[in-house]
PDB file of C-alpha atoms and ligand atoms in Angstrom:
ATOM      1  CA  MET A   5       2.438  20.781  -2.256  1.00 77.00           C
ATOM      2  CA  SER A   6       4.143  18.060  -0.108  1.00 93.00           C
ATOM      3  CA  THR A   7       2.740  15.522   2.139  1.00 98.00           C
ATOM      4  CA  ARG A   8       3.929  15.055   5.857  1.00 98.00           C
ATOM      5  CA  ILE A   9       3.474  11.644   7.563  1.00 99.00           C
ATOM      6  CA  ASP A  10       4.151  11.474  11.133  1.00 99.00           C
ATOM      7  CA  VAL A  11       4.570   7.975  12.638  1.00 99.00           C
ATOM      8  CA  VAL A  12       4.062   7.216  16.339  1.00 98.00           C
ATOM      9  CA  THR A  13       5.998   3.916  16.983  1.00 98.00           C
ATOM     10  CA  LEU A  14       8.174   2.197  19.614  1.00 98.00           C
ATOM     11  CA  PHE A  15      10.561   1.337  16.753  1.00 98.00           C
ATOM     12  CA  PRO A  16      11.257   4.511  14.868  1.00 98.00           C
ATOM     13  CA  GLU A  17      14.633   3.238  13.407  1.00 98.00           C
ATOM     14  CA  MET A  18      12.605   0.567  11.562  1.00 98.00           C
ATOM     15  CA  ILE A  19      10.635   3.379   9.680  1.00 98.00           C
ATOM     16  CA  ARG A  20      13.664   5.581   9.259  1.00 98.00           C
ATOM     17  CA  GLU A  21      15.892   2.922   7.863  1.00 98.00           C
ATOM     18  CA  ALA A  22      13.416   1.495   5.428  1.00 98.00           C
ATOM     19  CA  CYS A  23      12.655   5.051   4.051  1.00 98.00           C
ATOM     20  CA  ARG A  24      16.249   5.590   3.188  1.00 98.00           C
ATOM     21  CA  TRP A  25      15.600   3.448   0.055  1.00 98.00           C
ATOM     22  CA  GLY A  26      13.925   3.681  -3.368  1.00 98.00           C
ATOM     23  CA  ILE A  27      10.944   5.885  -3.904  1.00 98.00           C
ATOM     24  CA  PRO A  28      10.342   7.049  -0.290  1.00 98.00           C
ATOM     25  CA  ARG A  29      13.822   8.257  -0.322  1.00 98.00           C
ATOM     26  CA  ILE A  30      13.578  10.154  -3.521  1.00 98.00           C
ATOM     27  CA  ALA A  31      10.355  11.675  -2.375  1.00 98.00           C
ATOM     28  CA  GLN A  32      11.958  12.994   0.720  1.00 98.00           C
ATOM     29  CA  GLU A  33      14.942  14.386  -1.208  1.00 98.00           C
ATOM     30  CA  LYS A  34      12.571  16.048  -3.598  1.00 98.00           C
ATOM     31  CA  GLN A  35      10.819  17.483  -0.517  1.00 98.00           C
ATOM     32  CA  LEU A  36       7.611  16.031  -1.686  1.00 98.00           C
ATOM     33  CA  LEU A  37       7.518  13.888   1.471  1.00 98.00           C
ATOM     34  CA  GLU A  38       8.380  14.722   4.882  1.00 98.00           C
ATOM     35  CA  LEU A  39       8.640  12.069   7.672  1.00 98.00           C
ATOM     36  CA  GLY A  40       8.314  12.624  11.448  1.00 98.00           C
ATOM     37  CA  LEU A  41       8.873   9.848  14.025  1.00 99.00           C
ATOM     38  CA  TRP A  42       7.753   9.936  17.557  1.00 98.00           C
ATOM     39  CA  ASN A  43       8.427   7.205  20.154  1.00 98.00           C
ATOM     40  CA  PRO A  44       5.995   6.914  23.097  1.00 98.00           C
ATOM     41  CA  ARG A  45       8.781   5.785  25.210  1.00 98.00           C
ATOM     42  CA  ASP A  46      10.103   9.285  25.056  1.00 98.00           C
ATOM     43  CA  TYR A  47       6.757  10.526  26.311  1.00 98.00           C
ATOM     44  CA  THR A  48       6.131   8.211  29.229  1.00 98.00           C
ATOM     45  CA  ASP A  49       5.563   9.443  32.875  1.00 98.00           C
ATOM     46  CA  ASP A  50       6.786   6.246  34.224  1.00 98.00           C
ATOM     47  CA  ARG A  51      10.223   6.133  35.996  1.00 98.00           C
ATOM     48  CA  ASN A  52      11.213   3.038  34.273  1.00 98.00           C
ATOM     49  CA  ARG A  53      10.107   4.247  30.895  1.00 98.00           C
ATOM     50  CA  ARG A  54       7.353   1.650  30.657  1.00 98.00           C
ATOM     51  CA  VAL A  55       4.726   1.918  27.913  1.00 98.00           C
ATOM     52  CA  ASP A  56       2.850  -1.255  28.487  1.00 97.00           C
ATOM     53  CA  ASP A  57       1.167  -3.182  31.134  1.00 97.00           C
ATOM     54  CA  ARG A  58      -0.889  -6.508  31.589  1.00 97.00           C
ATOM     55  CA  PRO A  59      -4.333  -6.745  30.089  1.00 97.00           C
ATOM     56  CA  TYR A  60      -7.316  -6.460  32.522  1.00 98.00           C
ATOM     57  CA  GLY A  61      -9.222  -9.705  32.323  1.00 97.00           C
ATOM     58  CA  GLY A  62      -6.146 -11.544  31.960  1.00 97.00           C
ATOM     59  CA  GLY A  63      -4.781 -13.219  28.788  1.00 95.00           C
ATOM     60  CA  PRO A  64      -1.421 -13.313  27.059  1.00 94.00           C
ATOM     61  CA  GLY A  65       0.622 -10.404  26.104  1.00 95.00           C
ATOM     62  CA  MET A  66       0.842  -6.719  27.076  1.00 97.00           C
ATOM     63  CA  VAL A  67      -1.178  -3.768  26.143  1.00 97.00           C
ATOM     64  CA  MET A  68       0.084  -0.232  25.158  1.00 98.00           C
ATOM     65  CA  GLN A  69      -1.082   2.219  27.753  1.00 98.00           C
ATOM     66  CA  VAL A  70      -2.940   5.434  27.161  1.00 98.00           C
ATOM     67  CA  GLN A  71      -0.525   7.990  28.658  1.00 98.00           C
ATOM     68  CA  PRO A  72       2.560   7.676  26.527  1.00 98.00           C
ATOM     69  CA  VAL A  73       0.821   6.967  23.350  1.00 98.00           C
ATOM     70  CA  HIS A  74      -1.511   9.968  23.825  1.00 98.00           C
ATOM     71  CA  ALA A  75       1.317  12.182  24.701  1.00 98.00           C
ATOM     72  CA  ALA A  76       3.252  10.999  21.608  1.00 98.00           C
ATOM     73  CA  ILE A  77       0.136  11.520  19.403  1.00 98.00           C
ATOM     74  CA  GLU A  78      -0.258  15.066  20.777  1.00 98.00           C
ATOM     75  CA  ALA A  79       3.384  16.004  19.934  1.00 98.00           C
ATOM     76  CA  ALA A  80       2.904  14.523  16.398  1.00 98.00           C
ATOM     77  CA  ARG A  81      -0.480  15.981  15.743  1.00 98.00           C
ATOM     78  CA  GLY A  82      -1.097  18.538  12.890  1.00 97.00           C
ATOM     79  CA  ASP A  83      -4.153  19.247  10.754  1.00 96.00           C
ATOM     80  CA  GLY A  84      -4.548  15.738   9.301  1.00 98.00           C
ATOM     81  CA  PRO A  85      -6.232  12.480  10.686  1.00 98.00           C
ATOM     82  CA  VAL A  86      -4.742  10.152  13.173  1.00 99.00           C
ATOM     83  CA  ILE A  87      -4.834   6.729  11.540  1.00 99.00           C
ATOM     84  CA  TYR A  88      -4.434   3.446  13.664  1.00 98.00           C
ATOM     85  CA  LEU A  89      -3.005   0.525  11.698  1.00 98.00           C
ATOM     86  CA  SER A  90      -4.460  -2.783  12.864  1.00 98.00           C
ATOM     87  CA  PRO A  91      -6.048  -5.865  11.435  1.00 97.00           C
ATOM     88  CA  GLN A  92      -9.427  -4.500  12.688  1.00 96.00           C
ATOM     89  CA  GLY A  93      -9.320  -1.635  10.364  1.00 98.00           C
ATOM     90  CA  ARG A  94     -10.812  -0.933   6.884  1.00 98.00           C
ATOM     91  CA  ARG A  95      -8.822  -2.647   4.153  1.00 98.00           C
ATOM     92  CA  PHE A  96      -6.194  -0.451   2.582  1.00 98.00           C
ATOM     93  CA  ASP A  97      -6.194  -0.339  -1.272  1.00 97.00           C
ATOM     94  CA  GLN A  98      -5.134   1.795  -4.215  1.00 96.00           C
ATOM     95  CA  SER A  99      -8.252   4.107  -3.864  1.00 96.00           C
ATOM     96  CA  ALA A 100      -7.308   4.742  -0.209  1.00 98.00           C
ATOM     97  CA  ALA A 101      -3.725   5.358  -1.166  1.00 98.00           C
ATOM     98  CA  LYS A 102      -4.962   7.916  -3.790  1.00 97.00           C
ATOM     99  CA  ARG A 103      -7.135   9.542  -1.174  1.00 98.00           C
ATOM    100  CA  PHE A 104      -4.437   9.844   1.562  1.00 98.00           C
ATOM    101  CA  ALA A 105      -1.706  10.942  -0.984  1.00 98.00           C
ATOM    102  CA  ARG A 106      -3.868  14.291  -1.571  1.00 98.00           C
ATOM    103  CA  LEU A 107      -3.646  14.977   2.062  1.00 98.00           C
ATOM    104  CA  PRO A 108      -1.047  17.359   3.408  1.00 98.00           C
ATOM    105  CA  HIS A 109      -0.706  15.694   6.736  1.00 98.00           C
ATOM    106  CA  MET A 110      -1.484  12.570   8.561  1.00 99.00           C
ATOM    107  CA  VAL A 111      -0.326  10.609  11.730  1.00 99.00           C
ATOM    108  CA  LEU A 112       0.159   6.845  11.587  1.00 99.00           C
ATOM    109  CA  LEU A 113      -0.066   4.969  14.789  1.00 98.00           C
ATOM    110  CA  ALA A 114       1.724   1.567  14.846  1.00 98.00           C
ATOM    111  CA  GLY A 115       0.903  -0.686  17.754  1.00 96.00           C
ATOM    112  CA  ARG A 116       2.982  -3.480  19.340  1.00 88.00           C
ATOM    113  CA  TYR A 117       2.194  -6.147  21.769  1.00 82.00           C
ATOM    114  CA  GLU A 118      -1.471  -7.274  21.968  1.00 89.00           C
ATOM    115  CA  GLY A 119      -2.736  -3.913  21.060  1.00 93.00           C
ATOM    116  CA  ILE A 120      -3.478  -0.485  22.426  1.00 98.00           C
ATOM    117  CA  ASP A 121      -5.839   0.455  25.292  1.00 98.00           C
ATOM    118  CA  GLU A 122      -9.120   0.825  23.560  1.00 98.00           C
ATOM    119  CA  ARG A 123      -9.834   4.259  25.415  1.00 98.00           C
ATOM    120  CA  LEU A 124      -6.774   5.770  23.618  1.00 98.00           C
ATOM    121  CA  ILE A 125      -8.228   4.643  20.242  1.00 98.00           C
ATOM    122  CA  GLU A 126     -11.762   6.036  21.171  1.00 98.00           C
ATOM    123  CA  GLN A 127     -10.234   9.338  22.181  1.00 98.00           C
ATOM    124  CA  ASP A 128      -7.389   9.992  19.811  1.00 98.00           C
ATOM    125  CA  VAL A 129      -7.856   7.855  16.572  1.00 98.00           C
ATOM    126  CA  ASP A 130      -9.864   9.159  13.503  1.00 98.00           C
ATOM    127  CA  GLU A 131      -9.554   6.240  11.377  1.00 98.00           C
ATOM    128  CA  GLU A 132      -8.516   2.538  11.678  1.00 98.00           C
ATOM    129  CA  TRP A 133      -7.048   0.781   8.574  1.00 98.00           C
ATOM    130  CA  SER A 134      -5.645  -2.696   7.915  1.00 98.00           C
ATOM    131  CA  ILE A 135      -3.213  -3.618   5.093  1.00 98.00           C
ATOM    132  CA  GLY A 136      -4.599  -7.187   4.750  1.00 98.00           C
ATOM    133  CA  ASP A 137      -6.216 -10.100   6.545  1.00 97.00           C
ATOM    134  CA  TYR A 138      -3.227 -11.455   8.388  1.00 97.00           C
ATOM    135  CA  VAL A 139      -1.669 -10.443  11.829  1.00 96.00           C
ATOM    136  CA  LEU A 140       1.595  -8.608  11.830  1.00 97.00           C
ATOM    137  CA  SER A 141       3.615  -8.483  15.059  1.00 96.00           C
ATOM    138  CA  GLY A 142       3.366  -4.654  14.980  1.00 97.00           C
ATOM    139  CA  GLY A 143       2.059  -1.769  12.918  1.00 98.00           C
ATOM    140  CA  GLU A 144       5.501  -0.745  11.585  1.00 98.00           C
ATOM    141  CA  PRO A 145       5.483  -2.921   8.337  1.00 98.00           C
ATOM    142  CA  ALA A 146       1.911  -1.703   7.823  1.00 98.00           C
ATOM    143  CA  ALA A 147       3.165   1.981   8.103  1.00 98.00           C
ATOM    144  CA  LEU A 148       6.054   1.111   5.601  1.00 98.00           C
ATOM    145  CA  VAL A 149       3.401  -0.180   3.219  1.00 98.00           C
ATOM    146  CA  TRP A 150       1.402   2.898   3.695  1.00 98.00           C
ATOM    147  CA  ILE A 151       4.227   5.356   3.284  1.00 98.00           C
ATOM    148  CA  ASP A 152       5.482   3.503   0.106  1.00 98.00           C
ATOM    149  CA  ALA A 153       2.046   3.471  -1.583  1.00 98.00           C
ATOM    150  CA  ILE A 154       1.709   7.064  -0.870  1.00 98.00           C
ATOM    151  CA  ALA A 155       5.081   8.337  -1.677  1.00 98.00           C
ATOM    152  CA  ARG A 156       4.942   6.876  -5.303  1.00 97.00           C
ATOM    153  CA  LEU A 157       1.706   8.678  -5.935  1.00 97.00           C
ATOM    154  CA  LEU A 158       3.119  12.173  -4.895  1.00 97.00           C
ATOM    155  CA  PRO A 159       3.440  14.240  -8.183  1.00 96.00           C
ATOM    156  CA  GLY A 160       7.099  14.198  -9.327  1.00 96.00           C
ATOM    157  CA  ALA A 161       8.124  11.344  -7.130  1.00 96.00           C
ATOM    158  CA  LEU A 162       8.353   8.802  -9.978  1.00 94.00           C
ATOM    159  CA  GLY A 163      10.835   9.500 -12.725  1.00 84.00           C
ATOM    160  CA  ASP A 164       8.449   9.078 -15.622  1.00 67.00           C
ATOM    161  CA  GLY A 165       5.738  11.596 -15.077  1.00 53.00           C
ATOM    162  CA  ASP A 166       2.773   9.327 -15.782  1.00 52.00           C
ATOM    163  CA  SER A 167       4.078   6.035 -14.754  1.00 68.00           C
ATOM    164  CA  ALA A 168       1.932   5.834 -11.617  1.00 74.00           C
ATOM    165  CA  GLU A 169      -1.190   6.228 -13.951  1.00 70.00           C
ATOM    166  CA  GLN A 170      -0.097   3.212 -15.867  1.00 66.00           C
ATOM    167  CA  ASP A 171       0.139   1.093 -12.824  1.00 73.00           C
ATOM    168  CA  SER A 172      -1.729  -1.930 -12.042  1.00 67.00           C
ATOM    169  CA  PHE A 173      -4.856  -1.001  -9.975  1.00 71.00           C
ATOM    170  CA  MET A 174      -4.865   2.637 -11.176  1.00 65.00           C
ATOM    171  CA  ASP A 175      -7.669   1.774 -13.503  1.00 87.00           C
ATOM    172  CA  GLY A 176      -8.857  -1.267 -11.226  1.00 94.00           C
ATOM    173  CA  LEU A 177      -7.146  -3.918 -13.360  1.00 97.00           C
ATOM    174  CA  LEU A 178      -4.129  -5.913 -12.843  1.00 97.00           C
ATOM    175  CA  ASP A 179      -0.806  -5.239 -14.711  1.00 97.00           C
ATOM    176  CA  TYR A 180       0.055  -6.693 -18.174  1.00 97.00           C
ATOM    177  CA  PRO A 181       3.191  -8.694 -18.645  1.00 98.00           C
ATOM    178  CA  HIS A 182       6.534  -6.861 -19.202  1.00 98.00           C
ATOM    179  CA  TYR A 183       9.577  -8.085 -21.240  1.00 98.00           C
ATOM    180  CA  SER A 184      13.051  -6.919 -21.753  1.00 98.00           C
ATOM    181  CA  ARG A 185      16.174  -8.311 -23.627  1.00 97.00           C
ATOM    182  CA  PRO A 186      17.161 -10.861 -24.805  1.00 98.00           C
ATOM    183  CA  GLU A 187      14.230 -11.600 -27.387  1.00 98.00           C
ATOM    184  CA  VAL A 188      14.413 -15.212 -26.828  1.00 98.00           C
ATOM    185  CA  ILE A 189      15.380 -17.239 -23.667  1.00 98.00           C
ATOM    186  CA  ASP A 190      15.271 -21.087 -23.673  1.00 98.00           C
ATOM    187  CA  GLY A 191      13.064 -20.939 -26.745  1.00 98.00           C
ATOM    188  CA  LYS A 192      10.562 -18.508 -25.075  1.00 98.00           C
ATOM    189  CA  ALA A 193      10.110 -15.546 -27.339  1.00 98.00           C
ATOM    190  CA  VAL A 194       8.781 -12.085 -26.445  1.00 98.00           C
ATOM    191  CA  PRO A 195       5.237 -11.689 -27.930  1.00 98.00           C
ATOM    192  CA  ALA A 196       5.765 -10.461 -31.556  1.00 98.00           C
ATOM    193  CA  VAL A 197       3.369  -7.415 -31.281  1.00 98.00           C
ATOM    194  CA  LEU A 198       5.875  -5.807 -28.639  1.00 98.00           C
ATOM    195  CA  LEU A 199       8.733  -5.859 -31.296  1.00 98.00           C
ATOM    196  CA  GLY A 200       6.635  -4.419 -34.102  1.00 95.00           C
ATOM    197  CA  GLY A 201       6.812  -0.778 -33.003  1.00 96.00           C
ATOM    198  CA  ASN A 202       3.029  -0.110 -33.722  1.00 98.00           C
ATOM    199  CA  HIS A 203       2.037   1.743 -30.653  1.00 98.00           C
ATOM    200  CA  ALA A 204      -1.664   1.401 -31.061  1.00 98.00           C
ATOM    201  CA  ASP A 205      -1.335  -2.310 -31.362  1.00 98.00           C
ATOM    202  CA  ILE A 206       0.884  -2.560 -28.414  1.00 98.00           C
ATOM    203  CA  GLU A 207      -1.525  -0.488 -26.355  1.00 97.00           C
ATOM    204  CA  ARG A 208      -4.494  -2.664 -27.363  1.00 98.00           C
ATOM    205  CA  TRP A 209      -2.454  -5.959 -26.597  1.00 98.00           C
ATOM    206  CA  ARG A 210      -1.454  -4.673 -23.016  1.00 98.00           C
ATOM    207  CA  HIS A 211      -4.936  -3.686 -22.306  1.00 97.00           C
ATOM    208  CA  LYS A 212      -6.290  -7.090 -23.446  1.00 98.00           C
ATOM    209  CA  GLN A 213      -3.645  -8.736 -21.248  1.00 98.00           C
ATOM    210  CA  SER A 214      -4.640  -6.626 -18.263  1.00 98.00           C
ATOM    211  CA  LEU A 215      -8.323  -7.497 -18.696  1.00 98.00           C
ATOM    212  CA  GLY A 216      -7.579 -11.135 -19.285  1.00 98.00           C
ATOM    213  CA  ARG A 217      -5.243 -11.369 -16.130  1.00 98.00           C
ATOM    214  CA  THR A 218      -7.765  -9.823 -14.095  1.00 98.00           C
ATOM    215  CA  TRP A 219     -10.548 -12.099 -15.253  1.00 98.00           C
ATOM    216  CA  GLU A 220      -8.349 -15.123 -14.528  1.00 98.00           C
ATOM    217  CA  ARG A 221      -6.840 -14.129 -11.229  1.00 98.00           C
ATOM    218  CA  ARG A 222      -9.144 -11.448  -9.655  1.00 98.00           C
ATOM    219  CA  PRO A 223     -12.613 -11.677 -10.956  1.00 98.00           C
ATOM    220  CA  ASP A 224     -13.719  -9.930  -7.797  1.00 97.00           C
ATOM    221  CA  LEU A 225     -11.920  -6.823  -9.221  1.00 97.00           C
ATOM    222  CA  LEU A 226     -13.647  -7.145 -12.456  1.00 97.00           C
ATOM    223  CA  GLU A 227     -17.148  -7.320 -10.999  1.00 97.00           C
ATOM    224  CA  GLN A 228     -16.520  -3.877  -9.454  1.00 96.00           C
ATOM    225  CA  LEU A 229     -15.756  -2.299 -12.891  1.00 97.00           C
ATOM    226  CA  GLN A 230     -18.179  -1.363 -15.694  1.00 97.00           C
ATOM    227  CA  LEU A 231     -16.408  -2.593 -18.802  1.00 97.00           C
ATOM    228  CA  SER A 232     -16.875  -0.497 -22.001  1.00 97.00           C
ATOM    229  CA  ASP A 233     -18.088  -2.460 -25.257  1.00 98.00           C
ATOM    230  CA  GLU A 234     -14.605  -2.262 -26.408  1.00 97.00           C
ATOM    231  CA  GLN A 235     -13.089  -3.716 -23.097  1.00 97.00           C
ATOM    232  CA  LYS A 236     -15.779  -6.504 -23.361  1.00 98.00           C
ATOM    233  CA  ALA A 237     -14.748  -7.260 -26.950  1.00 98.00           C
ATOM    234  CA  LEU A 238     -11.022  -7.342 -25.854  1.00 98.00           C
ATOM    235  CA  LEU A 239     -11.609  -9.677 -23.050  1.00 98.00           C
ATOM    236  CA  GLU A 240     -13.513 -11.914 -25.286  1.00 98.00           C
ATOM    237  CA  GLU A 241     -10.809 -11.982 -27.555  1.00 98.00           C
ATOM    238  CA  TYR A 242      -8.418 -12.808 -24.827  1.00 98.00           C
ATOM    239  CA  ILE A 243     -10.634 -15.692 -23.652  1.00 98.00           C
ATOM    240  CA  ARG A 244     -11.033 -16.999 -27.209  1.00 98.00           C
ATOM    241  CA  GLU A 245      -7.134 -16.947 -27.633  1.00 96.00           C
ATOM    242  CA  GLN A 246      -6.564 -18.762 -24.242  1.00 91.00           C
ATOM    243  CA  HIS A 247      -8.904 -21.675 -25.651  1.00 83.00           C
ATOM    244  CA  THR A 248      -7.105 -21.839 -28.874  1.00 80.00           C
ATOM    245  CA  THR A 249      -3.584 -21.964 -27.187  1.00 69.00           C
ATOM    246  CA  ASP A 250      -4.755 -24.499 -24.754  1.00 61.00           C
ATOM    247  CA  SER A 251      -6.165 -26.873 -27.333  1.00 56.00           C
ATOM    248  CA  ASP A 252      -3.004 -26.364 -29.368  1.00 57.00           C
ATOM    249  CA  LYS A 253      -1.121 -27.882 -26.681  1.00 56.00           C
ATOM    250  CA  GLY A 254      -2.868 -31.193 -27.379  1.00 56.00           C
ATOM    251  CA  PRO A 255      -3.754 -33.961 -24.941  1.00 58.00           C
TER     252      PRO A 255
HETATM  253  N1  LIG B 318      -0.832  -4.478  12.681  1.00 95.24           N
HETATM  254  C1  LIG B 318      -0.808  -5.880  12.826  1.00 95.24           C
HETATM  255  N2  LIG B 318      -1.477  -6.392  11.702  1.00 95.24           N
HETATM  256  C2  LIG B 318      -1.695  -5.493  10.990  1.00 95.24           C
HETATM  257  C3  LIG B 318      -2.450  -5.437   9.578  1.00 95.24           C
HETATM  258  N3  LIG B 318      -2.783  -6.566   8.943  1.00 95.24           N
HETATM  259  N4  LIG B 318      -2.602  -4.295   9.005  1.00 95.24           N
HETATM  260  C4  LIG B 318      -2.348  -3.139   9.705  1.00 95.24           C
HETATM  261  N5  LIG B 318      -1.743  -3.122  10.798  1.00 95.24           N
HETATM  262  C5  LIG B 318      -1.440  -4.260  11.481  1.00 95.24           C
END
């Protein structure tokens, strides 16, 4: 099964170019991901190919008009939802990415200027999503974030079959630290457990680091989880170890 993502955008090249790299490229080459790009400027009735106009009520900037955006959405439309990317939307996260990665089709609508005429959103948009609490100058970077997060979840897109499963956030926790050669840099050694070759010990250490980092950096994520007794014990061990290391450092 493959996923098709159609993007309605005034800057299709931005999406096309960025998706020529990394996992989105590989996913397309393996025909797991199909991208379609639709420019409202190609669908405008206006003689001068205009797609925007001044806002009623005044104020800065321009508003994207209903007619060209609606026509582009109609051209892009398939069986899946039409998703408008904007700071007013629901927050995109890993569980949303998992949900959308299971869909065969979706249309992403990337806005520019001050926004899109509200009547278009009421009429044509099924869901509104934001990639975070900040304002981008257009929806294209958000569409790229969306496409990347989904492409890497498509079965077969990542080289190692289960590496998406091992990701940060897949189980609601932050990632553990990673190390590669050399074994020592400027006196800083790789944790000994990773050199020992005992896979059960390594798993346990990594899980403890994930729990500990989430506790330190994103307690809000931890609150959403029901930790098992084993996980609680691991986290307590992490906290104890932090205290010992801190006091070892001396005043
Ligand atoms: N367009 C502008 N800002 C955005 C954001 N934070 N998320 C999604 N789309 C956007």
